[in-house]
Structures are given as structure tokens and as C-alpha cells.
Coordinates of C-alpha atoms in Angstrom, one line a residue:
Chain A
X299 CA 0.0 0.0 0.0
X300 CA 1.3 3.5 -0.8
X301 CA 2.3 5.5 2.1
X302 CA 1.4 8.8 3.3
X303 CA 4.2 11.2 4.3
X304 CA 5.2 14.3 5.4
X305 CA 9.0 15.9 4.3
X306 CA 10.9 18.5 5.6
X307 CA 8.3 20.2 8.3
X308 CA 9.9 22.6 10.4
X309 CA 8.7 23.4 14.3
X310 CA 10.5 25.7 16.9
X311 CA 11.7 24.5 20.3
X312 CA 8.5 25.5 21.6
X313 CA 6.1 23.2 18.6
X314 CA 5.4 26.1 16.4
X315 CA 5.3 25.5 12.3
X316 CA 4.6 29.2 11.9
X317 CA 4.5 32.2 13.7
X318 CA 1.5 34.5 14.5
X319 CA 0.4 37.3 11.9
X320 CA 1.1 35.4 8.5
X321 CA 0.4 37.7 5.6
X322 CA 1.4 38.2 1.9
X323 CA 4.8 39.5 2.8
X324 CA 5.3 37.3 5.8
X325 CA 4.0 33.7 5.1
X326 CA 5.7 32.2 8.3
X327 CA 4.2 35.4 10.3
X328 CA 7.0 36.8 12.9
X329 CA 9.0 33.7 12.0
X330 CA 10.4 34.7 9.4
X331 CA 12.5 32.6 7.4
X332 CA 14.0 31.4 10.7
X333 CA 12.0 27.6 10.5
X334 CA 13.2 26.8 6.4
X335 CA 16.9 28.3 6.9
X336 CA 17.9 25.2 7.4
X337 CA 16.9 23.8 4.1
X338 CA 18.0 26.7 2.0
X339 CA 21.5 25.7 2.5
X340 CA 20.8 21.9 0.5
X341 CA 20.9 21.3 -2.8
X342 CA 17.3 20.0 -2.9
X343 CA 16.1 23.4 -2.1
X344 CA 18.2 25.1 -3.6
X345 CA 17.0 23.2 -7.2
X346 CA 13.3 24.4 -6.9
X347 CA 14.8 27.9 -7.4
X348 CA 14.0 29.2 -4.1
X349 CA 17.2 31.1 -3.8
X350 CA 18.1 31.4 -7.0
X351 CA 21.4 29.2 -7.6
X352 CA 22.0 25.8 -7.8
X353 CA 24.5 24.7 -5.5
X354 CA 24.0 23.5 -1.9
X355 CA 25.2 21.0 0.9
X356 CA 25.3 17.1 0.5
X357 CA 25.1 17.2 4.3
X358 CA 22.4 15.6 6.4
X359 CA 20.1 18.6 6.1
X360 CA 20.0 17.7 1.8
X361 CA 19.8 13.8 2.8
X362 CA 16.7 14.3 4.8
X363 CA 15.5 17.1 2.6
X364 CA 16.1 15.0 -0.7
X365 CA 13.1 12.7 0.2
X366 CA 11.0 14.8 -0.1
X367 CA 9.9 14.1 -3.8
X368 CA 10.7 10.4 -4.8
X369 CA 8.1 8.4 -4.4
X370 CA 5.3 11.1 -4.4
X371 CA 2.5 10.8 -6.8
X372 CA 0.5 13.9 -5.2
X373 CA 0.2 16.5 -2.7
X374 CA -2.3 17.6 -0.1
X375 CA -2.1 20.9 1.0
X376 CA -4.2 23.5 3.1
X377 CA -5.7 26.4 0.9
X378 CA -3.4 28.8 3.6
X379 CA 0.2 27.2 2.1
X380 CA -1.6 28.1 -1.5
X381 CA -1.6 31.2 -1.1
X382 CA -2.6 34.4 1.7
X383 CA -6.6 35.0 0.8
X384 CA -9.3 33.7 2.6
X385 CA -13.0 33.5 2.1
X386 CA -14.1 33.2 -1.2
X387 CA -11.5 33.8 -4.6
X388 CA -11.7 36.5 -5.7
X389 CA -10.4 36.9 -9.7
X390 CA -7.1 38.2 -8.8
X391 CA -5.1 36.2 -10.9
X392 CA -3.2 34.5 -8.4
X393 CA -1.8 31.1 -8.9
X394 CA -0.2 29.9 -6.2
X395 CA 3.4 31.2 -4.3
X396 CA 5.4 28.8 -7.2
X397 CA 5.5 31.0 -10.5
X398 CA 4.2 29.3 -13.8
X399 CA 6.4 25.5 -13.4
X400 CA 5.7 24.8 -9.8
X401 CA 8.2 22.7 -8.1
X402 CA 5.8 20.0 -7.3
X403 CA 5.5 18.1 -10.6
X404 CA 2.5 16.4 -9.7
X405 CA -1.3 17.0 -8.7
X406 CA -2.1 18.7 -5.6
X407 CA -5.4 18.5 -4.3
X408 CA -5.8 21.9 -2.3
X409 CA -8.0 21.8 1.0
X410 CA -10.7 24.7 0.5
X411 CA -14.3 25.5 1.7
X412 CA -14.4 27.2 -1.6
X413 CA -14.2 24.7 -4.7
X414 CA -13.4 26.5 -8.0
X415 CA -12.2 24.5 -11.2
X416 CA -8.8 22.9 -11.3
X417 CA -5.6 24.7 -12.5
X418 CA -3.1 23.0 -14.9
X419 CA 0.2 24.7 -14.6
X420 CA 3.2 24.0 -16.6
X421 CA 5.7 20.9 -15.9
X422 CA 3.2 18.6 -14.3
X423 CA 1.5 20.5 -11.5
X424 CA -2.0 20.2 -11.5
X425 CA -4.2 22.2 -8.2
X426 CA -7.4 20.5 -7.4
X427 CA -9.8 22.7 -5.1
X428 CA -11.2 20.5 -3.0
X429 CA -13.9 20.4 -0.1
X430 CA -13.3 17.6 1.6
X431 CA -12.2 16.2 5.1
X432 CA -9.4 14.7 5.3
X433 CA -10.2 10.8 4.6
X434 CA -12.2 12.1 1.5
X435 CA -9.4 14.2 0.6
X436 CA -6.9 11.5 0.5
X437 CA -9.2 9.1 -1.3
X438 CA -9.2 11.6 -4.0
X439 CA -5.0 12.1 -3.3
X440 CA -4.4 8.1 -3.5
X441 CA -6.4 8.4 -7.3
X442 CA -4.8 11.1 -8.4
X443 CA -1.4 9.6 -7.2
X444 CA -1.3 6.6 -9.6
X445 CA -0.2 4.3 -7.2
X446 CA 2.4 6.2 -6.0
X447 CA 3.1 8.2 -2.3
X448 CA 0.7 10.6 -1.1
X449 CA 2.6 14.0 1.0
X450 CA 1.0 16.1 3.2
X451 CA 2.6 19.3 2.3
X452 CA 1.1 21.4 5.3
X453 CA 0.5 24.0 6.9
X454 CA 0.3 23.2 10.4
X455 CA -3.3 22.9 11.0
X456 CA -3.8 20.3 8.1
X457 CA -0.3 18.3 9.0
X458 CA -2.4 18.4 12.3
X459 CA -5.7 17.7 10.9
X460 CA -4.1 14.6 9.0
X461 CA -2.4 13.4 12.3
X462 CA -5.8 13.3 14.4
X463 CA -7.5 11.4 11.6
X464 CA -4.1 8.7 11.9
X465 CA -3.9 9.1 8.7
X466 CA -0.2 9.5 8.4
X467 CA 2.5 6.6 8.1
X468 CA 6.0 8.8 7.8
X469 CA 6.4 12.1 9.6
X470 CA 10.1 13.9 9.1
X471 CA 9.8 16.9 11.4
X472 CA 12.5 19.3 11.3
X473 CA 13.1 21.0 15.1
X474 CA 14.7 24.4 14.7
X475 CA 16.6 25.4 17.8
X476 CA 14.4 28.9 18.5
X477 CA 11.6 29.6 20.3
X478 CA 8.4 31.4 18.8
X479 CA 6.8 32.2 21.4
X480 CA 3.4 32.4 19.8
X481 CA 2.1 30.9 16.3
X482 CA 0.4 27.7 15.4
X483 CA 1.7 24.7 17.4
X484 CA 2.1 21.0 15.5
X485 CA 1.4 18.9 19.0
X486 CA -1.8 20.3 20.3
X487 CA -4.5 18.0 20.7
X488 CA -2.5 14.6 19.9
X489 CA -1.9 13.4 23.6
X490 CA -0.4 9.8 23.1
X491 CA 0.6 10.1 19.4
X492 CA 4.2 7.9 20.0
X493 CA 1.7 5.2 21.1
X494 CA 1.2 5.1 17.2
X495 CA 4.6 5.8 16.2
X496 CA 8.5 5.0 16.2
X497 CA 10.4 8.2 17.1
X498 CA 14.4 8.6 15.6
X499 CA 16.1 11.9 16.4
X500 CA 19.4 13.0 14.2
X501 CA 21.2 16.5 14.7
X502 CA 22.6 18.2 12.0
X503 CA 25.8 20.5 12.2
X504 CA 23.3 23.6 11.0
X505 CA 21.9 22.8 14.7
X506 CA 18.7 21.5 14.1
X507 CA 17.5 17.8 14.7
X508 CA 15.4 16.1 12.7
X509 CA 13.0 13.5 13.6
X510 CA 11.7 11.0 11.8
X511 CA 8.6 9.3 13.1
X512 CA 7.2 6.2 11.7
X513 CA 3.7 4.0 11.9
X514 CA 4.5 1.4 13.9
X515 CA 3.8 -1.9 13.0
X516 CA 0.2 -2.8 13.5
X517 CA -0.5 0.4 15.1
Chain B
X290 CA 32.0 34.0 38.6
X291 CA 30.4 30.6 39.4
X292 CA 27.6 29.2 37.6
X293 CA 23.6 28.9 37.6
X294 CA 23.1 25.6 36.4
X295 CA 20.2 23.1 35.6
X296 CA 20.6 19.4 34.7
X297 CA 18.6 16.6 33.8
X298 CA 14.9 18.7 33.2
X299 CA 13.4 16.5 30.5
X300 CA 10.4 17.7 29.2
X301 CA 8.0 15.8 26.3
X302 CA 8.0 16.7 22.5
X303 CA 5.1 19.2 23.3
X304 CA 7.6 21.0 25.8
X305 CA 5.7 19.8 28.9
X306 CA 8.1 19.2 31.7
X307 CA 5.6 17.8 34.0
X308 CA 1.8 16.1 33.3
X309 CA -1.4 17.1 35.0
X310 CA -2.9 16.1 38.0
X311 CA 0.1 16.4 40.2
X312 CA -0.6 14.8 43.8
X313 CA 1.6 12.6 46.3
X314 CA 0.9 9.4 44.8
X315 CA 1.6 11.0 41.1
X316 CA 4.1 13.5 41.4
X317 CA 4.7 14.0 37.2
X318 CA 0.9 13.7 37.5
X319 CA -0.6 12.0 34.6
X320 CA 3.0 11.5 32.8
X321 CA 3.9 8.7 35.4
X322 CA 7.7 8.1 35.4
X323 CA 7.6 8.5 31.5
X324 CA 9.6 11.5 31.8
X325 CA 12.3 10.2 33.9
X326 CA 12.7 6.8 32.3
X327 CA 15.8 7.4 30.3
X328 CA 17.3 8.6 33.8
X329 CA 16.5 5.3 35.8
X330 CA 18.9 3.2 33.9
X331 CA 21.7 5.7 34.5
X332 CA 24.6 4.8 37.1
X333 CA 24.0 8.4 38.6
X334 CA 20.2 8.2 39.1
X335 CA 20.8 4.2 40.8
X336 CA 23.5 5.5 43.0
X337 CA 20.8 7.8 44.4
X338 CA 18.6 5.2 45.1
X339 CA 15.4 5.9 43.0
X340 CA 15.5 2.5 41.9
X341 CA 17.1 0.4 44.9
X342 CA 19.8 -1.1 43.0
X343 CA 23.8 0.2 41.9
X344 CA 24.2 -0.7 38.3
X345 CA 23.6 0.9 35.1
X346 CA 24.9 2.5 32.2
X347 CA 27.6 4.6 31.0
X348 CA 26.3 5.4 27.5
X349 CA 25.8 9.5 27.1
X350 CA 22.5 9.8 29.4
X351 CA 24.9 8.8 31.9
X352 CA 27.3 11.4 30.8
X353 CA 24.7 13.9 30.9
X354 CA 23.1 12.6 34.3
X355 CA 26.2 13.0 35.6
X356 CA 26.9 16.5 35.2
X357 CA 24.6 17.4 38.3
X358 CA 26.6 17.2 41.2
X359 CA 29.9 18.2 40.5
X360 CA 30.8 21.6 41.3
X361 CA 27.3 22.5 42.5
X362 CA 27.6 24.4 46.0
X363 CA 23.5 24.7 46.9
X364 CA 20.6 24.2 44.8
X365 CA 17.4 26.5 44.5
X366 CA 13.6 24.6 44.3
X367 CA 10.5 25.4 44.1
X368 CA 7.9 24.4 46.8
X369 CA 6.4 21.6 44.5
X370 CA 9.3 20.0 44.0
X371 CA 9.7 19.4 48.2
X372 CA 6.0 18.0 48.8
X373 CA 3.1 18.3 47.6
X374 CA 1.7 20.4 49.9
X375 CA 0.0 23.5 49.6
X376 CA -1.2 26.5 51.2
X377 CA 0.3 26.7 55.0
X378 CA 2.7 23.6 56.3
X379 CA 1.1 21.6 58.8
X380 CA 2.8 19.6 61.2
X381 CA 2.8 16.3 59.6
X382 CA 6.4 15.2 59.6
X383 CA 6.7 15.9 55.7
X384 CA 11.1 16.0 55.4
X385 CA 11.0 15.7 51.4
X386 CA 10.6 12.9 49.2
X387 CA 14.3 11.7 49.8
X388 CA 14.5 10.4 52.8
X389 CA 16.8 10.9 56.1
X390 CA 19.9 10.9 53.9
X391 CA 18.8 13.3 50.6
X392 CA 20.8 13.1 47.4
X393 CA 21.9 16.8 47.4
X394 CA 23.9 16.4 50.3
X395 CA 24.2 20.9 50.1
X396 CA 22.3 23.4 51.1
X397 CA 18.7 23.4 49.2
X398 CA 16.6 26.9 49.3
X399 CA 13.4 26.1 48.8
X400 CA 11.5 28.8 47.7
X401 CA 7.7 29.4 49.4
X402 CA 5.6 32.0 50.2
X403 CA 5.7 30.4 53.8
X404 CA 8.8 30.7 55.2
X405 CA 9.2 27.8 57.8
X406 CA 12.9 27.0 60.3
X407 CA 15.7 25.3 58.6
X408 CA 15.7 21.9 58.4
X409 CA 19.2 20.0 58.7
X410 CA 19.6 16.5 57.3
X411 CA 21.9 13.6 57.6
X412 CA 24.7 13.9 54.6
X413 CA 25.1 17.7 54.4
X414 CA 21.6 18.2 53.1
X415 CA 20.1 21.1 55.0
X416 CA 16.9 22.6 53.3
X417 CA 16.0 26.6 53.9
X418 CA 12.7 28.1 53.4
X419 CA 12.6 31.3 51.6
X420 CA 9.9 33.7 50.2
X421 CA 12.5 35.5 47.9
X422 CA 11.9 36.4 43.9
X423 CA 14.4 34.7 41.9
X424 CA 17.6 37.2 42.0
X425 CA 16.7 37.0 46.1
X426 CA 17.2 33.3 46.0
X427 CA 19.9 33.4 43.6
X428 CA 22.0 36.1 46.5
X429 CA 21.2 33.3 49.1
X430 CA 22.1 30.5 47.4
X431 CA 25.1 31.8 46.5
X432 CA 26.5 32.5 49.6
X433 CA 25.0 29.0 51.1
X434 CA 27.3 27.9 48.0
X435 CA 30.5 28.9 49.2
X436 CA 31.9 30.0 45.4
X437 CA 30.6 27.3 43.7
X438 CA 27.7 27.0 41.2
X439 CA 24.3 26.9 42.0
X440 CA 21.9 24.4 40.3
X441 CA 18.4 25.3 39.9
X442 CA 16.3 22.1 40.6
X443 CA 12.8 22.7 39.3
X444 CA 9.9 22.5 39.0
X445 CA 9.2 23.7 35.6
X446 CA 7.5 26.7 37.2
X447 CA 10.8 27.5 39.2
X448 CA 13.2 27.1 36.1
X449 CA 11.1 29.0 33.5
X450 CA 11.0 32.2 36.2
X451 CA 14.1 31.9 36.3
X452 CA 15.0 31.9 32.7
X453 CA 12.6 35.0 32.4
X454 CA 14.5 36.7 35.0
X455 CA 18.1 36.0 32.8
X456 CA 19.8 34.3 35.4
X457 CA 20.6 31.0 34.3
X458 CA 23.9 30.1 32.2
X459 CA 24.1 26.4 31.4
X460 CA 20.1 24.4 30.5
X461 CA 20.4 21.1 30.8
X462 CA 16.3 19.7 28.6
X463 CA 16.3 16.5 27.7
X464 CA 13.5 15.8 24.8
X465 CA 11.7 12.5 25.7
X466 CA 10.2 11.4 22.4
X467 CA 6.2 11.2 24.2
X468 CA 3.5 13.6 23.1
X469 CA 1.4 14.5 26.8
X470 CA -0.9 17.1 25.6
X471 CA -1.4 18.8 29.0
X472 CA 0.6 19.8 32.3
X473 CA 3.2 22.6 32.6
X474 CA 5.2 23.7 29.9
X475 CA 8.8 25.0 30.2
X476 CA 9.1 27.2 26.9
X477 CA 5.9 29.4 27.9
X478 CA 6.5 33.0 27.8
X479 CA 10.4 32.6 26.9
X480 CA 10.0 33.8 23.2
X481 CA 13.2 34.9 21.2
X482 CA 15.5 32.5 24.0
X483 CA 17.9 31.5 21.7
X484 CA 19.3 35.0 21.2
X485 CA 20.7 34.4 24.8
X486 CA 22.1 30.6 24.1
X487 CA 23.8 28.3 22.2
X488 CA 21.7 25.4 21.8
X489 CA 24.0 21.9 21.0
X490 CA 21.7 18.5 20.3
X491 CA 23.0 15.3 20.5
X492 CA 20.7 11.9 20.6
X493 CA 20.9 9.0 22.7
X494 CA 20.1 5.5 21.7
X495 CA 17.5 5.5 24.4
X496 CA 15.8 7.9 22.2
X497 CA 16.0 10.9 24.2
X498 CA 17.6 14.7 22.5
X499 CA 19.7 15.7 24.9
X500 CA 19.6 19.8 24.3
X501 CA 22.5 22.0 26.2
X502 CA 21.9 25.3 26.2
X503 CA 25.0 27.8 27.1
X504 CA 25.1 31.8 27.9
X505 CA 26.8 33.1 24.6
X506 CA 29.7 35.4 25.8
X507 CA 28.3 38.9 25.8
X508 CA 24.9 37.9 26.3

């Protein structure tokens, strides 16, 4: 059976995956860029463009970060990681944070309460605006997927969302060593969740640790 | 200048360094002994006693564990870590959880808002009762220290005061990999931390994150 996972998703000392008062300018809120410095520096992030060059570490940071696509035959995401509106769309044009070739390569069903028809972007990238919960979502990931791996590309309350529903077989978190204070915390409400899981922790030179938690067997 | 120093305060993935519920029979409250589990099979934690026998490892939670008594002249705790008692003491014979002969075998301020006569112990343990804000302790610890460092002892109330109050130099958190969803949590209220501290990670096969924090010069 095809897995579900979730790559690369950075959380502060303190649990948050973003700060308080996200906006256009400031995705992350008064995080910053503070939670994905660590990946800028690899080579995997470095190759979607995201900094504009192409070189990059072959250090633990790019080995965990390099999983993040092989495998994968779509994405889920919450309609906040696709872009800063809420409510209903408006016709401003906008088409998602990723320019016209989108680094995912692959159909993304995007979590809305406001369905509109899907997008067809260049290079493979297809967004489906869905109303769904999360079960029906994935049902609808796991089609679309071709057999293939289904990610869970966040934000927090749908990485959360996907959690609660144990949906979720591979979770790479990414703990950066600051604390936020304030923000949207991954944890809350999911009391009891290494019953359900294998935990390995890793540092990495740039200071954070990743951890990798996986279904455990039968569980 | 001698050191404030804490050791050994392990805290969950959610940053919870102690469960709800608290009471005599269940002092982590609802977390049990999960917390402490990695320190049990230590050689440190089974010369004190906590689990009646002398063996145990020398793997790095030992290293760690045994940081915590060398070079400390007095420690500082809060009430709730000498009893569970509130309110005014009675007269009921309560001496700590650690018997006639307590592991700290220094002076112990014990900081409550009802100050109470010094009790002496057997092995150099003498506990004194003290309605003091943190820097107020800190003065009277140090000089029960006799120029060297002073370990702050918890509970998590006790160490995240005084982290807020800037007077700690070396943090000890060890990461235990359960989710508890409820109890006390250390990072509260400490936003922007890591602009005071190095923060070093290293794992242990046990599958704790040890996390050392250290005063950056200048800071």
C-alpha cells in the first residue's frame, strides 16, 4: 500500500510550524524565514529555485530534505500554504506562491471550503480545489497519485488535521533550535501520538535535529 | 563567577516538563515516570537510590546525568518540588521525598511563600525556606554555595522564572520522544531564547535529544 508522508516540516523549540500574523509579505508570520533556513543551504532546495542558484550542501540537512519528492504521486495541502486569501476567490489572478512551473510536478489537491475548477500549470502540477475532510481528501489524493506516495505538504493545522485522523504513516519533522513564542503549534491535541509511532532523532551541524517518526507496525 | 546551572529537566516533545494532576501518589501527575525513564537506567540516578539497585549504564544519558553534582555548591527549588503540599505547612512530619539521607547532600533553598525554620539533614543536606523572587534566592544560594555553582532544581515553574528573569547560564532539557498534551510547559513566555544561548543537540540510543543550552559570551 502506498504511504502517506510528510518531508521537511519545520517546528521551533517550543512546537510552532509558523508564527502569529502570517500575511502576503510574511508567510511564516513573525518567523520569518527562521523555520526553512535550514533547508535553503541543500541542494534540494536550492534546485526548486527558491534562492536562486544551484549549489547546496550534501550534508544531512539535503539527505533528509532530498526525500522529499521520490516516491510522491501527489500532494495535499491546506488552501493557507496556497496562497494568503481567505473566504471566497476573488479573480485576482493569483496562482499559487510557485510562479508558472511549480516545483511540485505532480497533482495537488488543495483543501478549500471554496471549490473552483482545477488549475493546470506548466511541468506537471495540476491544483485540485477541494472540499473535503481529510479521509475524503486523500481518497481523492491516492487516485490522483497513480499508485504512487501521497505528501502532506502542510501547513500546520492540516499536517495536524491529517495526524488526528491517523492518517499518516512517515512524519520527518524538522526542530529548529528557536523559540516562537506564539504561532500555530504542531502537538496540540495529539496526547499519546508515539503510542502510534517509532520516534528517531538525528542532529545536523546547522543545529537543528530532525526526527523522523514512523507507523509502527500494527499500530 | 560561578555558575547557575540546571541538569537533567526533561520535558516531552510538546515541551511539557511535567503532566497534570500532580498529587503525592503521582508526582509527574498524569505523565507517570515517562519522563524520567531514560534517567533510571543511569549509574547516577541508581547510586541515588530511585530504583534500589547500583548498576547501570555509562552510555551518554549517563554522561549527561552525571553532570549534576559536581561543582554544585547549593541548589534552588520550588515548593512543589519538596511535597506536595499546599497552602500553609502543617505539622505532619513531611522532610522531602528523599528520605533521612537526601541526594543533594548541600544546602537546598526552597523557595515558598511560607517561610518555615531550617531543616538539617543527615549527609550535608540542610533545606531553607525562603519567600524571595528569583535574584533573592539566587543572592542566598550563592552564599549558602561557598563560590561554587548553584543548580536550579525545578519544577518547571521554578526554572522558567528563572529563565525569564536572565539568570541561568548552562540548561540542561532532555527531549523525551512522548506527546502528553497537558501539564506545565517550560518554553511558555520565553519567546526569542535562543538570542541568549547556544543550543548543541545530541541523541541517545535510548531515544531521548539531549539539548544543552549555554550563555553566549556577551549575552
Amino acid at each position: 500500500m502506498a504511504l502517506v508522508r510528510v518531508h521537511n516540516f519545520s517546528i521551533s523549540l517550543d512546537g510552532f510550524g509558523t508564527g502569529e500574523d502570517q500575511s502576503l509579505e510574511a508567510p511564516f508570520g513573525h518567523a520569518g524565514h527562521r523555520l526553512m533556513e535550514w533547508a535553503f543551504e541543500t541542494r534540494t532546495f536550492r534546485a526548486m529555485g527558491i534562492h536562486g542558484v544551484t549549489e547546496g550542501s550534501f550534508g544531512v540537512d539535503e539527505a533528509f530534505a532530498s526525500q522529499w519528492a521520490p516516491g510522491i504521486g501527489a500532494e495535499i495541502m491546506g488552501r493557507n500554504k496556497f496562497g494568503p486569501q481567505r473566504g471566497p476567490w476573488e479573480d485576482d489572478g493569483w496562482r499559487g506562491w510557485w510562479g508558472d512551473d511549480p516545483v511540485f510536478h505532480t497533482p495537488v489537491v488543495v483543501l478549500t471550503h471554496h471549490p473552483r475548477p482545477t488549475l493546470e500549470m506548466e511541468g506537471g502540477t495540476t491544483f485540485h480545489f477541494v472540499d473535503a475532510d481529510p479521509a475524503e481528501a486523500l481518497a481523492q489524493a491516492r487516485e490522483l497519485a497513480g499508485g504512487l506516495d501521497v505528501r502532506i505538504g502542510g501547513g500546520v493545522s492540516t499536517v495536524r488535521q491529517f495526524l488526528e485522523a491517523d492518517l499518516i504513516d512517515h512524519l520527518h519533522v524538522v526542530v529548529v533550535p528557536i523559540v516562537l513564542g506564539r504561532g500555530e503549534r504542531l502537538w496540540d491535541g495529539l496526547e499519546a501520538l508515539e503510542q502510534r509511532f517509532d520516534v528517531e532523532a538525528t542532529p545536523s551541524p546547522s543545529g537543528v535535529v530532525h526526527l523522523v517518526l514512523t507507523r509502527r507496525a500494527g499500530a
